[in-house]
Coordinates of C-alpha atoms in Angstrom, one line a residue:
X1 CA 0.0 0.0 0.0
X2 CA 1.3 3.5 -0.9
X3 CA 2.0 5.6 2.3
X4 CA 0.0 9.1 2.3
X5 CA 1.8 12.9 2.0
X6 CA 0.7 13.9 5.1
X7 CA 3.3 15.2 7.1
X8 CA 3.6 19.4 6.7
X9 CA 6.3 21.2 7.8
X10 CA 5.2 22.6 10.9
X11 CA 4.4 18.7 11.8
X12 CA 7.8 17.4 11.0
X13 CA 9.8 20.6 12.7
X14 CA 7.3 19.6 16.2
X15 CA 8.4 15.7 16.0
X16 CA 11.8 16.8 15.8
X17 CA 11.8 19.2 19.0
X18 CA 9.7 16.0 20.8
X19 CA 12.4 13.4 20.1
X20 CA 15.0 15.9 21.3
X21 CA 13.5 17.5 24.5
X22 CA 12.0 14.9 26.6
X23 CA 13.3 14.6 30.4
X24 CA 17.0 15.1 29.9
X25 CA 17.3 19.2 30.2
X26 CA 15.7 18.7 33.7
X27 CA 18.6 16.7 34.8
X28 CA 21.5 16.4 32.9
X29 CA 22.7 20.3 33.7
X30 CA 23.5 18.9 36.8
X31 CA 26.0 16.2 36.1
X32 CA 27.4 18.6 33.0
X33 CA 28.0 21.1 36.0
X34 CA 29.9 18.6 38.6
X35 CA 31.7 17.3 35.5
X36 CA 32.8 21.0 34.1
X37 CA 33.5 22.5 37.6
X38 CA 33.6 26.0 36.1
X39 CA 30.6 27.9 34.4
X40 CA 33.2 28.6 31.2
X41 CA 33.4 24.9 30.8
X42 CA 30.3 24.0 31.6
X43 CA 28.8 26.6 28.8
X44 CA 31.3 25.9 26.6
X45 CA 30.1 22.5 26.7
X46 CA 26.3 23.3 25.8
X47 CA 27.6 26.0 23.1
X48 CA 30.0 23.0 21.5
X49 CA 27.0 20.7 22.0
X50 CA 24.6 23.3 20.0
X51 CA 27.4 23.3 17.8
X52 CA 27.5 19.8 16.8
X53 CA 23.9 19.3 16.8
X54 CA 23.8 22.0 13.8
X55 CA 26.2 20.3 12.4
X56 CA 24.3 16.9 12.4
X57 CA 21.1 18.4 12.0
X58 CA 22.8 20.1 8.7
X59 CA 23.6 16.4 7.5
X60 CA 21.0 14.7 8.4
X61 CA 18.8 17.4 6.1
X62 CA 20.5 16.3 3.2
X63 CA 21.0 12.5 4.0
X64 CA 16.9 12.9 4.3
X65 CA 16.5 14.8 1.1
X66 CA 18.4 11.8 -0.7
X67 CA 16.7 9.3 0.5
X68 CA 12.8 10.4 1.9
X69 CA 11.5 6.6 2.7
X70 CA 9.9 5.1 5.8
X71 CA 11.8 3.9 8.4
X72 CA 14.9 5.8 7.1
X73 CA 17.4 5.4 9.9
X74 CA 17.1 1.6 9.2
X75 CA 17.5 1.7 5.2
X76 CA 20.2 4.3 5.2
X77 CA 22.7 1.6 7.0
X78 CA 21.1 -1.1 4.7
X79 CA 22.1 0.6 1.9
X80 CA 25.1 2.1 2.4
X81 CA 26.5 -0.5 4.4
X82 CA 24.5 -4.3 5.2
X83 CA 21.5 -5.1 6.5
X84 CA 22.9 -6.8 9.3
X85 CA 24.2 -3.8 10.8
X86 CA 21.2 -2.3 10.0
X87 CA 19.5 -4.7 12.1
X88 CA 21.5 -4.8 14.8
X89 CA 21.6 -1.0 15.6
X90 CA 17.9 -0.4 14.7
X91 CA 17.5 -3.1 17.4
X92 CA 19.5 -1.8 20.0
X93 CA 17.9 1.8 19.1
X94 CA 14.1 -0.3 19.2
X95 CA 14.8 -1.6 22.6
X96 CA 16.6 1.3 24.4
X97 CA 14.0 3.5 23.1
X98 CA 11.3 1.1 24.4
X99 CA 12.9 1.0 27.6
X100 CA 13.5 5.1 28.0
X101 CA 9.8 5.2 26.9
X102 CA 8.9 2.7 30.1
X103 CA 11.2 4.4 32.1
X104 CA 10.0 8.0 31.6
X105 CA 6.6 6.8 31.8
X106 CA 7.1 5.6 35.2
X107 CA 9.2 9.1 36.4
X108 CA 5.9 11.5 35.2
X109 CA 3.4 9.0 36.8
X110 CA 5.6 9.6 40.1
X111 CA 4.7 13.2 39.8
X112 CA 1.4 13.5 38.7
X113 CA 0.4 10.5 41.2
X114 CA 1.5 13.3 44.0
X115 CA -1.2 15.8 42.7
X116 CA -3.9 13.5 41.7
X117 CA -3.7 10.7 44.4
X118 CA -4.3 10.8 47.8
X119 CA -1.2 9.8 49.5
X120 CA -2.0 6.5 50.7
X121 CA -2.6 5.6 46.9
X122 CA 0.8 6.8 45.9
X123 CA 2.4 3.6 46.0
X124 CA 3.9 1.9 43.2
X125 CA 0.9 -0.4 42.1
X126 CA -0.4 3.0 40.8
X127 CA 2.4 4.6 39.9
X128 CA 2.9 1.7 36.8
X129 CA -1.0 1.6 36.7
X130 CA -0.5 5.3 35.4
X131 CA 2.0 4.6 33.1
X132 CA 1.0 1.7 31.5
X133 CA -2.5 3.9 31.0
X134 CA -0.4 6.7 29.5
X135 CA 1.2 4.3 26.9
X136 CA -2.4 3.2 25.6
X137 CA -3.9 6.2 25.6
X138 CA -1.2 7.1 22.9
X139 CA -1.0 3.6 21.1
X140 CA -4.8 4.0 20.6
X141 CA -4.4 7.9 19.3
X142 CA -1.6 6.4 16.8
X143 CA -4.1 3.6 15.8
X144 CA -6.3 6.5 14.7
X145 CA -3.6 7.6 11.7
X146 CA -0.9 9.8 11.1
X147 CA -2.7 12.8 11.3
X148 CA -4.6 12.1 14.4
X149 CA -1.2 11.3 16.1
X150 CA 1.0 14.2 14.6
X151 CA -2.0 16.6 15.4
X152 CA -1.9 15.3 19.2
X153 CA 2.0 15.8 19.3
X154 CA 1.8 19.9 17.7
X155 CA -0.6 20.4 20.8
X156 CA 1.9 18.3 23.1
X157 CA 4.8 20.1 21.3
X158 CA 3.9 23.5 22.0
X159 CA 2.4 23.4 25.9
X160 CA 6.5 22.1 26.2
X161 CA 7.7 24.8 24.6
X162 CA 5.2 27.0 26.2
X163 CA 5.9 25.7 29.5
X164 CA 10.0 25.9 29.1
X165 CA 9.5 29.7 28.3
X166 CA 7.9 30.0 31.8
X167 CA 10.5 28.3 33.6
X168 CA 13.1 30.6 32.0
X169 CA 11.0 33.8 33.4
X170 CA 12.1 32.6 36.8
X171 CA 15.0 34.8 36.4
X172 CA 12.7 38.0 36.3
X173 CA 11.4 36.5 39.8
X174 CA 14.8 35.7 41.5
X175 CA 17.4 37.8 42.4
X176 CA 20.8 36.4 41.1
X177 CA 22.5 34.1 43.4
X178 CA 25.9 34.8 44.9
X179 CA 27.5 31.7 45.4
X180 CA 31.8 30.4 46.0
X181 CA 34.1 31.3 42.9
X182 CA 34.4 28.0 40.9
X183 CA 37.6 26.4 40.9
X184 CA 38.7 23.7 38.4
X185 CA 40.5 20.8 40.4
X186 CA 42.6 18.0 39.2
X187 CA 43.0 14.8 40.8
X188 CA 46.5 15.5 42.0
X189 CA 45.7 19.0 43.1
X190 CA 48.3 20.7 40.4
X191 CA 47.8 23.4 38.1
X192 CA 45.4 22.1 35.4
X193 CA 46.8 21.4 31.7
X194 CA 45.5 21.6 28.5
X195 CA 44.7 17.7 28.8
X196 CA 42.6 18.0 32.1
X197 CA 40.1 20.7 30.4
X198 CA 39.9 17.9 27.6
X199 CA 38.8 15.5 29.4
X200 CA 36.9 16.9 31.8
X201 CA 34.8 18.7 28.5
X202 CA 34.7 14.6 27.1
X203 CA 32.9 13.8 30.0
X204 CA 30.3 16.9 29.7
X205 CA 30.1 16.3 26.3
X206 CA 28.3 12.9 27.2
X207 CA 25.3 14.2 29.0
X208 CA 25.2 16.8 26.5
X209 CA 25.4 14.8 23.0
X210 CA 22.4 13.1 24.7
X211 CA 20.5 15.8 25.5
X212 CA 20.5 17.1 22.1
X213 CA 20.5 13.7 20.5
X214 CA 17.2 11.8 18.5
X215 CA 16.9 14.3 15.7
X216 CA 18.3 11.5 13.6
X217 CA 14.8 9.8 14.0
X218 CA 13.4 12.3 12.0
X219 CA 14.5 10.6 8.6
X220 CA 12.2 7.9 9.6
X221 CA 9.1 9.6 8.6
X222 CA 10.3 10.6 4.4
X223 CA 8.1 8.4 3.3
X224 CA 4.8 10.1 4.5
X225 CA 6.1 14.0 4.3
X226 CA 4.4 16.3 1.5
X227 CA 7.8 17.7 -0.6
X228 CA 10.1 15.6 1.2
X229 CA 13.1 16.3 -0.4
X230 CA 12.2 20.6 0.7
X231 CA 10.1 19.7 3.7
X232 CA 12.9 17.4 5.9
X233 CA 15.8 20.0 5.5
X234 CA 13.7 22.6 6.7
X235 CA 12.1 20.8 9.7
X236 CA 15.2 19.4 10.9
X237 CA 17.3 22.9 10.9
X238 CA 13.8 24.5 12.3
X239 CA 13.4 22.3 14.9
X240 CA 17.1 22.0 16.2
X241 CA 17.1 26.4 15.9
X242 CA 14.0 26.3 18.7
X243 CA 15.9 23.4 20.5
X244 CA 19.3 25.0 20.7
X245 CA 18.1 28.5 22.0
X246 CA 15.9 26.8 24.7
X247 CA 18.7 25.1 25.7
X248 CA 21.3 27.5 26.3
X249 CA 18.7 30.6 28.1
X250 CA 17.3 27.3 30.2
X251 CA 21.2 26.3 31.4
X252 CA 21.8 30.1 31.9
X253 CA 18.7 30.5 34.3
X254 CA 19.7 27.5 36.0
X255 CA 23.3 28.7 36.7
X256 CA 22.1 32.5 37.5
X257 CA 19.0 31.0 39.8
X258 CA 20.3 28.4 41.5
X259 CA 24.4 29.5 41.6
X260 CA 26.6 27.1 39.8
X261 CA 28.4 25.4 42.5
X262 CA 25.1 24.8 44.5
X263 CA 23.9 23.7 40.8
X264 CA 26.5 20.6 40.8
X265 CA 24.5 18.7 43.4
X266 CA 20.9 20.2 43.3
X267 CA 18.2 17.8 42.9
X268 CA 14.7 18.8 41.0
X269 CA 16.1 21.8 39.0
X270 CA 13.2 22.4 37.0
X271 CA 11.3 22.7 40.5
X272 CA 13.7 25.1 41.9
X273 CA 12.8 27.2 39.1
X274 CA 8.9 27.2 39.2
X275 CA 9.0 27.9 43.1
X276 CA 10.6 31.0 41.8
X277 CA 7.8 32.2 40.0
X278 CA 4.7 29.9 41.6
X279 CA 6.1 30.0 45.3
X280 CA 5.2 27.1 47.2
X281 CA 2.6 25.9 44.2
X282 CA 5.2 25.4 42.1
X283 CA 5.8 21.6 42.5
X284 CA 2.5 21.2 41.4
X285 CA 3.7 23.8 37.8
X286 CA 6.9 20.7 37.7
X287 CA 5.0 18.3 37.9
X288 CA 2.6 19.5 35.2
X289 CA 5.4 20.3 32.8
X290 CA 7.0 16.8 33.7
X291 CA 4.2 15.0 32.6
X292 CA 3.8 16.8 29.6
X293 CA 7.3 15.7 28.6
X294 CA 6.7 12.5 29.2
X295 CA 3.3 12.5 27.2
X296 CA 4.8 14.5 24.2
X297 CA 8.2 11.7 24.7
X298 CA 5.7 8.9 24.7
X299 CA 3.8 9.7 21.6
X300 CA 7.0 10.9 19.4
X301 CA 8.3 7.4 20.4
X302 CA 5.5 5.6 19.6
X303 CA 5.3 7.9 16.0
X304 CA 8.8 7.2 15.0
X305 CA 9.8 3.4 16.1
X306 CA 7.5 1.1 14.8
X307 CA 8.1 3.0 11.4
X308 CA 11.9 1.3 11.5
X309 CA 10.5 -2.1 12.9
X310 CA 8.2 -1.2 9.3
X311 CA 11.3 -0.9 7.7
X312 CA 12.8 -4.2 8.7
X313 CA 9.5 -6.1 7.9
X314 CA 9.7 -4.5 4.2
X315 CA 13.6 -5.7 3.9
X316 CA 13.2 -8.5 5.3
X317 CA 15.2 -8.1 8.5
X318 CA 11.6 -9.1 10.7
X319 CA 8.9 -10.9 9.8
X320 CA 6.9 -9.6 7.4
X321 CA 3.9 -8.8 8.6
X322 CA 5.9 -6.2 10.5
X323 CA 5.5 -4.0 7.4
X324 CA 1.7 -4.4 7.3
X325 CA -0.6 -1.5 7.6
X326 CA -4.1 -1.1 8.3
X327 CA -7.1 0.4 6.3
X328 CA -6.2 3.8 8.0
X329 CA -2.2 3.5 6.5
X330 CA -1.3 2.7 10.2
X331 CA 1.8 0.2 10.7
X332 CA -0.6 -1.7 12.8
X333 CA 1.8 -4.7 13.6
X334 CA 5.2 -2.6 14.7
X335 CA 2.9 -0.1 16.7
X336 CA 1.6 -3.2 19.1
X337 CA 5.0 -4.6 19.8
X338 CA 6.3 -1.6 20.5
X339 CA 3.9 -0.3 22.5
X340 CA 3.5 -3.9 24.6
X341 CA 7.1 -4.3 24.6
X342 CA 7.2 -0.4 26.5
X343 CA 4.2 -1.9 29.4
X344 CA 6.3 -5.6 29.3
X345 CA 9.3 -3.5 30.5
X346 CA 7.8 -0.9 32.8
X347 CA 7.7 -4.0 35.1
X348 CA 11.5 -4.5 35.1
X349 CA 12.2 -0.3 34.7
X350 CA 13.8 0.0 37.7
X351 CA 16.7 -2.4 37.0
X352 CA 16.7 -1.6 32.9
X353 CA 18.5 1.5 33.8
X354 CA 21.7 -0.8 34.1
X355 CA 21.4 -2.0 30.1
X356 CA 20.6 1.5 28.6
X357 CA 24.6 2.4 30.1
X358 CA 25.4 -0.4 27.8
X359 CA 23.6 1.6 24.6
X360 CA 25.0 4.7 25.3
X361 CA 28.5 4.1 23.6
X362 CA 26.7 2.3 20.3
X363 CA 24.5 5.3 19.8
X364 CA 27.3 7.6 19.6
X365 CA 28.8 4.8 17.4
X366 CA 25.5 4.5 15.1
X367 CA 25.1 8.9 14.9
X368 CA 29.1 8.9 13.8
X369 CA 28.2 5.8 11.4
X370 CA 24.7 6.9 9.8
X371 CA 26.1 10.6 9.6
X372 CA 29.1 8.9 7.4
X373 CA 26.2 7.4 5.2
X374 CA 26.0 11.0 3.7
X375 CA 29.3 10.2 1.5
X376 CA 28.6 7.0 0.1
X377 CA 25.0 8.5 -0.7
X378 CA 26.5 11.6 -2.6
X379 CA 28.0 9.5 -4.4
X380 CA 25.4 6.9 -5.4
X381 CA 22.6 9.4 -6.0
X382 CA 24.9 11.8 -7.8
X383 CA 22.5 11.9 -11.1
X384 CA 19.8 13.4 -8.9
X385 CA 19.1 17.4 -9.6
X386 CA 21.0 19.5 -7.3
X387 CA 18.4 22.1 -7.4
X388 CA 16.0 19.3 -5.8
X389 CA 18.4 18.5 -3.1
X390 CA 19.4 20.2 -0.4
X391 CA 23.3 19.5 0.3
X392 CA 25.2 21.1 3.3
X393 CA 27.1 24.0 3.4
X394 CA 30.7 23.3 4.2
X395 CA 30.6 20.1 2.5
X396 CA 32.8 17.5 4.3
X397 CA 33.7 20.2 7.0
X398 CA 30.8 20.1 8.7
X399 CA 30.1 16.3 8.6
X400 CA 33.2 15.6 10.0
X401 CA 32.6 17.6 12.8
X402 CA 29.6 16.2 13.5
X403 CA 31.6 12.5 12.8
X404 CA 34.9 13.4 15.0
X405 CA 32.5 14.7 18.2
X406 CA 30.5 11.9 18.4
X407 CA 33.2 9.2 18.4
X408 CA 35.2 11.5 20.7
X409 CA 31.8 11.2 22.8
X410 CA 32.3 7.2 22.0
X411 CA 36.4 7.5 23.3
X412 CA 35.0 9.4 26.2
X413 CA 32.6 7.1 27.2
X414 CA 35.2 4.1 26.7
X415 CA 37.6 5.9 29.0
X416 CA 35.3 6.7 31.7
X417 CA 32.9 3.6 32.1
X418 CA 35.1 0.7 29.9
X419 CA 32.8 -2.2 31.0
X420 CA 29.9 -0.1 29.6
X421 CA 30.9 0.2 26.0
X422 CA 32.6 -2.8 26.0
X423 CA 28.9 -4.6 27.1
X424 CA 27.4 -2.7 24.5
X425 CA 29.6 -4.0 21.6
X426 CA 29.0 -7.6 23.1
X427 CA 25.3 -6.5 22.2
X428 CA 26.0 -5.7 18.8
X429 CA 27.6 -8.4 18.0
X430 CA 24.9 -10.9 19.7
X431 CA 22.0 -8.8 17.5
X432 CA 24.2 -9.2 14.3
X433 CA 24.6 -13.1 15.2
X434 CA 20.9 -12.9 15.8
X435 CA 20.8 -11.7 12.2
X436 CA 22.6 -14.2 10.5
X437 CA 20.9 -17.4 12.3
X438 CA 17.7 -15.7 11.5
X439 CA 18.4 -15.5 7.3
X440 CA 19.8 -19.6 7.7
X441 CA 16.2 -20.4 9.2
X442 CA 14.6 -18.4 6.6
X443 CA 16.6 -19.9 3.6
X444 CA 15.9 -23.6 4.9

């Protein structure tokens, strides 16, 4: 069945600010700050961050303007390089995403349990009760169709944003705070070199790649955007230009606020913030915009996922009847599994937080790697109409930026936590066996 045009650009630029800001610019400023120990570091760190994320989101545009099919972050590593690394990183991308959606899901039904519950029902039982309730409600929206779904996330899409611009006001309602002059120490209590301000921006650079990271995802939906090869390059540098300036006025209240040494160990940043503003009501303003998040996170995940399982079912990779859709052009099939594999693992959340650490390191091993695809697709689509195309400016600088960050993001990651990145190798290499067995079955 031919997929529907139905994706505008204002859609496409609001799926891509959902799949970036979900819970991690509530909480990550916090380990960026303890890791950076200055406020020069630590903003040079979101401004590099921005950087990068240009740089990708730059790529990406044309790497979706090439090649505007469903389920694209899975064919563009079939292509370029074999489907059984397609497989295995879609896969590991399938199931971390699956488990962050759990996850999330559990962390907003925490907070709005705390408004909505009396307290002697805020007990766990509910708390995943909530959640799992939160995932249906937007698996049965996405059964409705695309437009239904993408029409639910604009709404979600712009409360967020909405609600972000009110946390920043809280620094017309607090004065500035005066805190202890940051000082950069090293382990051996020396002067600090050139190589300890490396490293210690590596390890910022972690938390931050990932707060700006899931852009990419956007290339899954070229299959079902009106002017694809106009509308994706747009929505991708739109998107990331809304992202980027939230990010960097949201880290500068935080640190003006709050005071950046008391910011290294603060807990519920967001809340400090609305108490600002909504005094002692504004736990009740968190826990609002939390559960926003986690709605607009929720539905953007449940949008963009099955439509690479879709992918997979079309090449071959699943099952076919992955790849079948409904009377309404819905990817019936991937949607359930995703969505029951999300409730299945909201019962083992708590511990699940130990094998996302073990995806970290391949996802900035699959952004370097599907960036890279932009090369080998230059050159295979190079009778294609340039004036059709939209290429990036700086072509290779700006690729390999984006290409050297995120596997000095990979390095970093290696250096600090080995056992993780080594684990998540052993992953890959169990999905691509996985692979492999699965085409000998399917040949006999």
């Amino acid at each position: 069945m031919q997929q529907k045009k139905q994706l505008s650009l204002f859609d496409l630029s609001m799926i891509v600010v959902s799949l970036v800001i979900g819970m991690g610019i509530f909480r990550t400023p916090v380990n960026v700050a303890a890791k950076a120990q200055i406020p020069e570091l630590f903003y040079l760190a979101w401004f590099i961050g921005g950087f990068v994320a240009f740089c990708g989101a730059l790529t990406y545009a044309e790497i979706g303007s090439r090649y505007p099919v469903t389920g694209g972050y899975y064919k563009i590593f079939s292509k370029a390089y074999h489907p059984s690394i397609a497989f295995a990183i879609n896969c590991i991308v399938l199931i971390s995403s699956a488990a962050s959606v759990a996850a999330i899901s559990i962390i907003g039904a925490e907070y709005l349990s705390k408004i909505i519950l009396p307290v002697e029902m805020q007990n766990e039982t509910y708390r995943v009760a909530i959640a799992i309730a939160t995932i249906l409600l937007f698996y049965l929206i996405n059964l409705l169709g695309l437009k239904a779904s993408s029409k639910t996330q604009n709404v979600l899409t712009i409360i967020k944003i909405g609600l972000i611009l009110i946390l920043i006001c809280a620094i017309f309602f607090a004065e500035t705070t005066q805190s202890i002059t940051p000082a950069f120490k090293t382990p051996n209590n020396t002067l600090p070199s050139w190589a300890n301000y490396g490293k210690a921006l590596g390890l910022c650079l972690i938390a931050v790649s990932f707060s700006y990271a899931g852009y990419a995802q956007t290339i899954n939906f070229g299959g079902e955007v009106t002017e694809a090869k106009k509308v994706i390059p747009r929505s991708i540098i739109i998107g990331l230009t809304i992202i980027v300036i939230l990010y960097m006025a949201l880290n500068y209240v935080y640190v003006q606020v709050i005071g950046f040494e008391e910011l290294k160990t603060a807990e519920s940043i967001a809340a400090i913030l609305a108490s600002k503003i909504f005094g002692p009501a504004g736990f009740k303003m968190l826990s609002v915009i939390i559960f926003v998040s986690v709605m607009g996170y929720v539905n953007v995940n449940l949008l963009s996922n099955p439509r690479a399982m879709f992918a997979m079912g079309e090449e071959g990779a699943l099952p076919k009847v992955f790849a079948r859709m409904n009377k309404k052009e819905v990817i019936s099939v991937s949607l359930t599994v995703f969505a029951l594999v999300a409730v299945v693992i909201i019962f083992f959340a708590k511990t699940f937080d130990k094998i996302l650490n073990y995806t970290i390191f391949l996802e900035s091993i699959s952004m370097a790697s599907s960036a890279a695809t932009i090369f080998i697709l230059r050159k295979r689509t190079a009778n294609l109409d340039n004036k059709t195309i939209y290429t990036v400016p700086l072509y290779p600088i700006l690729p390999v930026i984006f290409i050297a960050a995120y596997t000095f993001v990979a390095f970093s990651i290696y250096a600090d936590d080995p056992n993780a990145a080594l684990n998540g190798l052993y992953i890959f290499i169990g999905f691509l066996i996985i692979y492999f067995i699965s085409k000998v079955f399917i040949r006999k």
